[in-house]
PDB file of C-alpha atoms in Angstrom:
ATOM      1  CA  MET A   1      14.352 -20.368 -29.830  1.00  0.00           C
ATOM      2  CA  SER A   2      13.439 -17.695 -32.316  1.00  0.00           C
ATOM      3  CA  GLU A   3      10.307 -15.564 -31.887  1.00  0.00           C
ATOM      4  CA  ALA A   4       8.886 -17.187 -35.070  1.00  0.00           C
ATOM      5  CA  GLY A   5       9.380 -20.620 -33.695  1.00  0.00           C
ATOM      6  CA  ARG A   6       7.793 -20.221 -30.324  1.00  0.00           C
ATOM      7  CA  GLY A   7       4.726 -22.159 -31.420  1.00  0.00           C
ATOM      8  CA  ARG A   8       1.566 -21.950 -29.252  1.00  0.00           C
ATOM      9  CA  GLY A   9       1.135 -19.590 -26.357  1.00  0.00           C
ATOM     10  CA  ARG A  10       0.716 -15.857 -26.041  1.00  0.00           C
ATOM     11  CA  PRO A  11       1.004 -14.093 -29.420  1.00  0.00           C
ATOM     12  CA  PRO A  12       4.189 -12.000 -29.556  1.00  0.00           C
ATOM     13  CA  VAL A  13       3.739  -8.255 -28.839  1.00  0.00           C
ATOM     14  CA  SER A  14       5.019  -5.828 -31.403  1.00  0.00           C
ATOM     15  CA  SER A  15       6.129  -2.659 -29.609  1.00  0.00           C
ATOM     16  CA  ARG A  16       8.182  -1.356 -26.729  1.00  0.00           C
ATOM     17  CA  GLU A  17       4.968  -0.045 -25.096  1.00  0.00           C
ATOM     18  CA  GLU A  18       3.327  -3.461 -25.285  1.00  0.00           C
ATOM     19  CA  VAL A  19       6.298  -5.191 -23.702  1.00  0.00           C
ATOM     20  CA  GLU A  20       6.356  -2.516 -21.042  1.00  0.00           C
ATOM     21  CA  ALA A  21       2.604  -3.040 -20.243  1.00  0.00           C
ATOM     22  CA  VAL A  22       3.079  -6.818 -20.005  1.00  0.00           C
ATOM     23  CA  ALA A  23       6.042  -6.395 -17.640  1.00  0.00           C
ATOM     24  CA  ILE A  24       4.230  -3.942 -15.429  1.00  0.00           C
ATOM     25  CA  GLY A  25       1.302  -6.276 -15.192  1.00  0.00           C
ATOM     26  CA  LEU A  26       3.660  -9.063 -14.071  1.00  0.00           C
ATOM     27  CA  PHE A  27       5.342  -6.782 -11.547  1.00  0.00           C
ATOM     28  CA  LEU A  28       2.039  -5.863  -9.971  1.00  0.00           C
ATOM     29  CA  GLU A  29       0.853  -9.496  -9.893  1.00  0.00           C
ATOM     30  CA  HIS A  30       4.071 -11.175  -8.664  1.00  0.00           C
ATOM     31  CA  GLY A  31       6.202  -8.395  -7.370  1.00  0.00           C
ATOM     32  CA  TYR A  32       9.186  -6.683  -9.027  1.00  0.00           C
ATOM     33  CA  ALA A  33      11.858  -8.888  -7.458  1.00  0.00           C
ATOM     34  CA  ALA A  34       9.989 -12.160  -8.175  1.00  0.00           C
ATOM     35  CA  THR A  35       9.487 -11.317 -11.849  1.00  0.00           C
ATOM     36  CA  SER A  36      12.476 -12.550 -13.904  1.00  0.00           C
ATOM     37  CA  LEU A  37      13.556 -11.317 -17.255  1.00  0.00           C
ATOM     38  CA  ALA A  38      12.698 -14.711 -18.638  1.00  0.00           C
ATOM     39  CA  ALA A  39       9.131 -14.374 -17.360  1.00  0.00           C
ATOM     40  CA  ILE A  40       8.792 -11.048 -19.100  1.00  0.00           C
ATOM     41  CA  THR A  41      10.057 -12.288 -22.432  1.00  0.00           C
ATOM     42  CA  ALA A  42       7.990 -15.440 -22.213  1.00  0.00           C
ATOM     43  CA  ALA A  43       4.764 -13.531 -21.417  1.00  0.00           C
ATOM     44  CA  SER A  44       5.547 -10.944 -24.088  1.00  0.00           C
ATOM     45  CA  GLY A  45       6.461 -13.516 -26.711  1.00  0.00           C
ATOM     46  CA  VAL A  46       9.686 -11.709 -27.549  1.00  0.00           C
ATOM     47  CA  SER A  47      13.376 -12.804 -27.467  1.00  0.00           C
ATOM     48  CA  ARG A  48      15.952 -11.389 -25.042  1.00  0.00           C
ATOM     49  CA  THR A  49      17.531  -9.677 -27.992  1.00  0.00           C
ATOM     50  CA  THR A  50      14.294  -7.820 -28.675  1.00  0.00           C
ATOM     51  CA  PHE A  51      13.848  -6.975 -25.015  1.00  0.00           C
ATOM     52  CA  PHE A  52      17.296  -5.452 -24.805  1.00  0.00           C
ATOM     53  CA  ARG A  53      16.655  -3.490 -27.959  1.00  0.00           C
ATOM     54  CA  TYR A  54      13.750  -1.775 -26.034  1.00  0.00           C
ATOM     55  CA  PHE A  55      15.295  -1.672 -22.500  1.00  0.00           C
ATOM     56  CA  PRO A  56      18.882  -1.878 -21.324  1.00  0.00           C
ATOM     57  CA  SER A  57      17.748  -3.622 -18.064  1.00  0.00           C
ATOM     58  CA  LYS A  58      14.679  -4.780 -16.253  1.00  0.00           C
ATOM     59  CA  SER A  59      14.735  -1.716 -13.982  1.00  0.00           C
ATOM     60  CA  TRP A  60      14.685   0.593 -16.955  1.00  0.00           C
ATOM     61  CA  ILE A  61      11.033  -0.499 -17.611  1.00  0.00           C
ATOM     62  CA  ILE A  62      10.316   1.555 -14.443  1.00  0.00           C
ATOM     63  CA  TRP A  63      12.898   4.343 -14.688  1.00  0.00           C
ATOM     64  CA  SER A  64      12.743   5.287 -18.361  1.00  0.00           C
ATOM     65  CA  ALA A  65       9.369   7.052 -18.063  1.00  0.00           C
ATOM     66  CA  PHE A  66      10.410   8.649 -14.720  1.00  0.00           C
ATOM     67  CA  GLU A  67      13.508  10.143 -16.280  1.00  0.00           C
ATOM     68  CA  GLU A  68      11.438  11.385 -19.237  1.00  0.00           C
ATOM     69  CA  HIS A  69       9.037  13.011 -16.795  1.00  0.00           C
ATOM     70  CA  THR A  70      11.894  14.748 -14.918  1.00  0.00           C
ATOM     71  CA  GLY A  71      13.513  15.786 -18.118  1.00  0.00           C
ATOM     72  CA  ARG A  72      10.201  17.354 -19.274  1.00  0.00           C
ATOM     73  CA  LEU A  73       9.876  19.225 -16.003  1.00  0.00           C
ATOM     74  CA  ARG A  74      13.392  20.641 -16.535  1.00  0.00           C
ATOM     75  CA  ARG A  75      12.522  21.726 -20.137  1.00  0.00           C
ATOM     76  CA  LEU A  76       9.226  23.348 -19.058  1.00  0.00           C
ATOM     77  CA  LEU A  77      11.008  25.358 -16.275  1.00  0.00           C
ATOM     78  CA  ALA A  78      13.800  26.302 -18.643  1.00  0.00           C
ATOM     79  CA  ASP A  79      11.351  27.472 -21.296  1.00  0.00           C
ATOM     80  CA  ALA A  80       9.516  29.502 -18.606  1.00  0.00           C
ATOM     81  CA  GLY A  81      12.748  31.194 -17.722  1.00  0.00           C
ATOM     82  CA  THR A  82      13.425  32.270 -21.327  1.00  0.00           C
ATOM     83  CA  GLY A  83       9.856  32.908 -22.472  1.00  0.00           C
ATOM     84  CA  THR A  84       7.900  36.112 -22.798  1.00  0.00           C
ATOM     85  CA  ALA A  85       8.577  39.050 -20.479  1.00  0.00           C
ATOM     86  CA  GLU A  86       5.157  38.471 -18.847  1.00  0.00           C
ATOM     87  CA  ARG A  87       6.007  34.785 -18.109  1.00  0.00           C
ATOM     88  CA  VAL A  88       9.423  35.598 -16.723  1.00  0.00           C
ATOM     89  CA  ALA A  89       7.917  38.244 -14.514  1.00  0.00           C
ATOM     90  CA  GLU A  90       5.432  35.786 -12.945  1.00  0.00           C
ATOM     91  CA  PRO A  91       6.098  34.855  -9.326  1.00  0.00           C
ATOM     92  CA  VAL A  92       8.568  32.040  -9.027  1.00  0.00           C
ATOM     93  CA  MET A  93       6.207  29.566  -7.402  1.00  0.00           C
ATOM     94  CA  THR A  94       3.395  30.321  -9.803  1.00  0.00           C
ATOM     95  CA  VAL A  95       5.729  29.069 -12.615  1.00  0.00           C
ATOM     96  CA  VAL A  96       6.924  26.115 -10.588  1.00  0.00           C
ATOM     97  CA  ARG A  97       3.337  24.998  -9.794  1.00  0.00           C
ATOM     98  CA  ALA A  98       2.196  25.298 -13.402  1.00  0.00           C
ATOM     99  CA  CYS A  99       5.187  23.384 -14.711  1.00  0.00           C
ATOM    100  CA  VAL A 100       4.892  20.567 -12.188  1.00  0.00           C
ATOM    101  CA  VAL A 101       1.227  20.041 -13.078  1.00  0.00           C
ATOM    102  CA  GLU A 102       1.877  20.287 -16.802  1.00  0.00           C
ATOM    103  CA  SER A 103       4.763  17.852 -16.661  1.00  0.00           C
ATOM    104  CA  LEU A 104       2.519  15.249 -14.981  1.00  0.00           C
ATOM    105  CA  ARG A 105      -0.316  15.992 -17.321  1.00  0.00           C
ATOM    106  CA  ALA A 106       1.939  14.946 -20.189  1.00  0.00           C
ATOM    107  CA  SER A 107       3.090  11.793 -18.395  1.00  0.00           C
ATOM    108  CA  VAL A 108      -0.192  10.219 -17.282  1.00  0.00           C
ATOM    109  CA  ASP A 109      -2.018   8.049 -19.829  1.00  0.00           C
ATOM    110  CA  ASP A 110      -5.518   6.636 -20.290  1.00  0.00           C
ATOM    111  CA  ARG A 111      -4.334   3.120 -19.533  1.00  0.00           C
ATOM    112  CA  GLY A 112      -2.965   4.099 -16.160  1.00  0.00           C
ATOM    113  CA  ILE A 113       0.497   2.726 -16.938  1.00  0.00           C
ATOM    114  CA  TRP A 114       2.297   5.733 -15.484  1.00  0.00           C
ATOM    115  CA  MET A 115       0.541   5.360 -12.079  1.00  0.00           C
ATOM    116  CA  LYS A 116       1.000   1.595 -12.055  1.00  0.00           C
ATOM    117  CA  ARG A 117       4.691   2.162 -12.571  1.00  0.00           C
ATOM    118  CA  PHE A 118       4.640   4.599  -9.583  1.00  0.00           C
ATOM    119  CA  VAL A 119       3.013   1.976  -7.378  1.00  0.00           C
ATOM    120  CA  ILE A 120       5.743  -0.515  -8.264  1.00  0.00           C
ATOM    121  CA  LEU A 121       8.643   1.838  -7.621  1.00  0.00           C
ATOM    122  CA  ASP A 122       7.065   3.157  -4.412  1.00  0.00           C
ATOM    123  CA  GLU A 123       6.423  -0.333  -2.957  1.00  0.00           C
ATOM    124  CA  SER A 124       9.543  -2.303  -4.183  1.00  0.00           C
ATOM    125  CA  LEU A 125      12.410  -2.388  -1.695  1.00  0.00           C
ATOM    126  CA  GLU A 126      14.673  -3.497  -4.612  1.00  0.00           C
ATOM    127  CA  LEU A 127      14.124  -0.191  -6.278  1.00  0.00           C
ATOM    128  CA  ARG A 128      14.483   1.991  -3.214  1.00  0.00           C
ATOM    129  CA  ALA A 129      18.071   3.106  -3.709  1.00  0.00           C
ATOM    130  CA  GLU A 130      17.486   4.124  -7.291  1.00  0.00           C
ATOM    131  CA  GLU A 131      14.146   5.753  -6.253  1.00  0.00           C
ATOM    132  CA  SER A 132      15.995   8.069  -3.845  1.00  0.00           C
ATOM    133  CA  ALA A 133      18.418   9.182  -6.543  1.00  0.00           C
ATOM    134  CA  GLN A 134      15.572   9.819  -8.999  1.00  0.00           C
ATOM    135  CA  TRP A 135      13.593  11.978  -6.505  1.00  0.00           C
ATOM    136  CA  ILE A 136      16.758  13.994  -5.653  1.00  0.00           C
ATOM    137  CA  GLY A 137      17.117  14.707  -9.384  1.00  0.00           C
ATOM    138  CA  TRP A 138      13.463  15.816  -9.495  1.00  0.00           C
ATOM    139  CA  ALA A 139      13.900  18.146  -6.586  1.00  0.00           C
ATOM    140  CA  GLU A 140      17.044  19.555  -8.080  1.00  0.00           C
ATOM    141  CA  ALA A 141      15.121  20.474 -11.314  1.00  0.00           C
ATOM    142  CA  VAL A 142      12.903  22.737  -9.220  1.00  0.00           C
ATOM    143  CA  ALA A 143      15.851  24.026  -7.120  1.00  0.00           C
ATOM    144  CA  GLU A 144      17.859  24.972 -10.229  1.00  0.00           C
ATOM    145  CA  TYR A 145      15.047  27.039 -11.609  1.00  0.00           C
ATOM    146  CA  VAL A 146      14.417  28.828  -8.258  1.00  0.00           C
ATOM    147  CA  ALA A 147      18.150  29.489  -7.988  1.00  0.00           C
ATOM    148  CA  ALA A 148      18.292  30.954 -11.483  1.00  0.00           C
ATOM    149  CA  ARG A 149      15.385  33.299 -10.698  1.00  0.00           C
ATOM    150  CA  LEU A 150      16.909  34.424  -7.387  1.00  0.00           C
ATOM    151  CA  ASP A 151      20.473  34.660  -8.754  1.00  0.00           C
ATOM    152  CA  ALA A 152      21.526  32.074  -6.112  1.00  0.00           C
ATOM    153  CA  GLY A 153      23.123  28.592  -6.073  1.00  0.00           C
ATOM    154  CA  LYS A 154      20.881  25.535  -6.291  1.00  0.00           C
ATOM    155  CA  ASP A 155      22.260  24.262  -2.972  1.00  0.00           C
ATOM    156  CA  ASP A 156      21.590  27.549  -1.207  1.00  0.00           C
ATOM    157  CA  LEU A 157      18.996  27.519   1.558  1.00  0.00           C
ATOM    158  CA  VAL A 158      15.991  28.832  -0.336  1.00  0.00           C
ATOM    159  CA  PRO A 159      16.308  26.985  -3.681  1.00  0.00           C
ATOM    160  CA  ALA A 160      17.245  23.683  -1.986  1.00  0.00           C
ATOM    161  CA  SER A 161      14.423  23.970   0.562  1.00  0.00           C
ATOM    162  CA  VAL A 162      11.819  24.852  -2.073  1.00  0.00           C
ATOM    163  CA  GLY A 163      12.859  21.949  -4.284  1.00  0.00           C
ATOM    164  CA  GLY A 164      12.587  19.521  -1.362  1.00  0.00           C
ATOM    165  CA  ALA A 165       9.243  20.848  -0.155  1.00  0.00           C
ATOM    166  CA  VAL A 166       7.593  20.699  -3.652  1.00  0.00           C
ATOM    167  CA  GLN A 167       8.997  17.267  -4.252  1.00  0.00           C
ATOM    168  CA  ALA A 168       7.640  16.027  -0.922  1.00  0.00           C
ATOM    169  CA  ALA A 169       4.173  17.463  -1.751  1.00  0.00           C
ATOM    170  CA  PHE A 170       4.258  15.970  -5.201  1.00  0.00           C
ATOM    171  CA  LEU A 171       5.228  12.529  -3.838  1.00  0.00           C
ATOM    172  CA  ALA A 172       2.572  12.698  -1.024  1.00  0.00           C
ATOM    173  CA  THR A 173      -0.043  13.487  -3.666  1.00  0.00           C
ATOM    174  CA  LEU A 174       0.943  10.588  -5.912  1.00  0.00           C
ATOM    175  CA  ARG A 175       0.783   8.220  -2.928  1.00  0.00           C
ATOM    176  CA  GLY A 176      -2.683   9.440  -2.304  1.00  0.00           C
ATOM    177  CA  TRP A 177      -3.681   8.561  -5.880  1.00  0.00           C
ATOM    178  CA  LYS A 178      -2.565   4.954  -5.699  1.00  0.00           C
ATOM    179  CA  THR A 179      -5.955   3.630  -4.885  1.00  0.00           C
ATOM    180  CA  SER A 180      -8.079   6.461  -6.288  1.00  0.00           C
ATOM    181  CA  PRO A 181     -10.559   5.517  -9.032  1.00  0.00           C
ATOM    182  CA  ALA A 182     -10.788   9.175 -10.167  1.00  0.00           C
ATOM    183  CA  PRO A 183      -9.862   9.954 -13.784  1.00  0.00           C
ATOM    184  CA  ALA A 184      -6.595  11.711 -14.569  1.00  0.00           C
ATOM    185  CA  PRO A 185      -8.092  15.194 -15.153  1.00  0.00           C
ATOM    186  CA  GLU A 186      -9.616  15.130 -11.676  1.00  0.00           C
ATOM    187  CA  LEU A 187      -6.405  13.971 -10.121  1.00  0.00           C
ATOM    188  CA  LEU A 188      -4.445  16.678 -11.865  1.00  0.00           C
ATOM    189  CA  ARG A 189      -6.821  19.284 -10.500  1.00  0.00           C
ATOM    190  CA  GLY A 190      -6.231  17.810  -7.073  1.00  0.00           C
ATOM    191  CA  LEU A 191      -2.483  18.210  -7.522  1.00  0.00           C
ATOM    192  CA  ASP A 192      -2.843  21.786  -8.579  1.00  0.00           C
ATOM    193  CA  GLU A 193      -4.943  22.564  -5.493  1.00  0.00           C
ATOM    194  CA  ALA A 194      -2.566  20.685  -3.238  1.00  0.00           C
ATOM    195  CA  LEU A 195       0.374  22.734  -4.523  1.00  0.00           C
ATOM    196  CA  ALA A 196      -1.463  26.020  -4.327  1.00  0.00           C
ATOM    197  CA  THR A 197      -1.318  26.600  -0.598  1.00  0.00           C
ATOM    198  CA  LEU A 198       2.335  25.327  -0.397  1.00  0.00           C
ATOM    199  CA  CYS A 199       3.419  27.511  -3.188  1.00  0.00           C
ATOM    200  CA  GLU A 200       1.723  30.528  -1.672  1.00  0.00           C
ATOM    201  CA  VAL A 201       3.653  29.993   1.546  1.00  0.00           C
ATOM    202  CA  LEU A 202       6.920  29.441  -0.268  1.00  0.00           C
ATOM    203  CA  GLN A 203       6.433  32.525  -2.376  1.00  0.00           C
ATOM    204  CA  GLY A 204       5.873  34.511   0.761  1.00  0.00           C
ATOM    205  CA  TRP A 205       9.208  33.270   2.109  1.00  0.00           C
ATOM    206  CA  ILE A 206      10.974  34.061  -1.203  1.00  0.00           C
ATOM    207  CA  ASP A 207       9.523  37.543  -1.173  1.00  0.00           C
ATOM    208  CA  ARG A 208      10.565  38.234   2.437  1.00  0.00           C
ATOM    209  CA  GLU A 209      14.112  36.981   1.656  1.00  0.00           C
ATOM    210  CA  GLY A 210      14.234  39.336  -1.316  1.00  0.00           C
ATOM    211  CA  GLU A 211      13.139  42.302   0.794  1.00  0.00           C
ATOM    212  CA  ASP A 212      15.812  41.454   3.418  1.00  0.00           C
ATOM    213  CA  ARG A 213      18.449  41.312   0.777  1.00  0.00           C
ATOM    214  CA  GLU A 214      17.353  44.692  -0.610  1.00  0.00           C
ATOM    215  CA  GLY A 215      17.418  46.199   2.848  1.00  0.00           C
ATOM    216  CA  GLU A 216      20.921  44.923   3.459  1.00  0.00           C
ATOM    217  CA  ASP A 217      22.025  46.309   0.128  1.00  0.00           C
ATOM    218  CA  ARG A 218      20.585  49.722   0.901  1.00  0.00           C
ATOM    219  CA  GLU A 219      22.366  49.741   4.312  1.00  0.00           C
ATOM    220  CA  GLY A 220      25.638  48.749   2.706  1.00  0.00           C
ATOM    221  CA  LYS A 221      25.314  51.546   0.196  1.00  0.00           C
ATOM    222  CA  GLY A 222      24.444  54.022   2.909  1.00  0.00           C
ATOM    223  CA  ARG A 223      27.460  53.169   4.873  1.00  0.00           C
ATOM    224  CA  GLY A 224      29.640  53.367   1.814  1.00  0.00           C
ATOM    225  CA  SER A 225      28.427  56.897   0.912  1.00  0.00           C
ATOM    226  CA  GLY A 226      28.605  58.418   4.369  1.00  0.00           C
ATOM    227  CA  PRO A 227      30.707  61.523   5.158  1.00  0.00           C
ATOM    228  CA  ALA A 228      34.412  61.110   4.864  1.00  0.00           C
ATOM    229  CA  SER A 229      36.476  61.043   8.097  1.00  0.00           C
ATOM    230  CA  PRO A 230      38.373  64.243   8.859  1.00  0.00           C
ATOM    231  CA  ALA A 231      42.022  64.123   7.848  1.00  0.00           C
TER     232      ALA A 231
END
């Protein structure tokens, strides 16, 4: 049946964002697995053709914004690495902390859709496999920036550990928000404070690793410039 010929019932929604909001409401009410594509299109008053014009799959209603968020984090970190000399000279974890908070600030919305989406992905077993891959990608975004600053590989001990630690703290903070009535600005301040202590500890580790490498380099140069052996 065409959208024009649906007759009585819910008026058709007119945008991708409105279809998304209807779908998320259904997921929260009935569960992700129990909500069919047919239920979403019926509640939205749109055809399957229109739905697939907005989303390639049901799961993309959840993952599209998450991928946008991770992509934004990557861009913020990349811009920080190629910005002014003052910004590039900032401690690694100061930049990471600022970019993580700013990326989330740009994602959250007044309607609370972003956090509702997080509740769904965090509590739906059907999304668990994809969720793991998404969080790995998020942690890699941080690890890649740290690696670039340290002239290391993203899978080296320090970059990979920092990426995993910041991701774990970010996820734990989001889980703590799920039932919080606090407005977004207050929650963002809470995230910044939660990351502050962790980033201070991680920066201390990064600094000590750097000092150790410099010491090893000096020792190597000293051995290389020692007196020549007698003939």
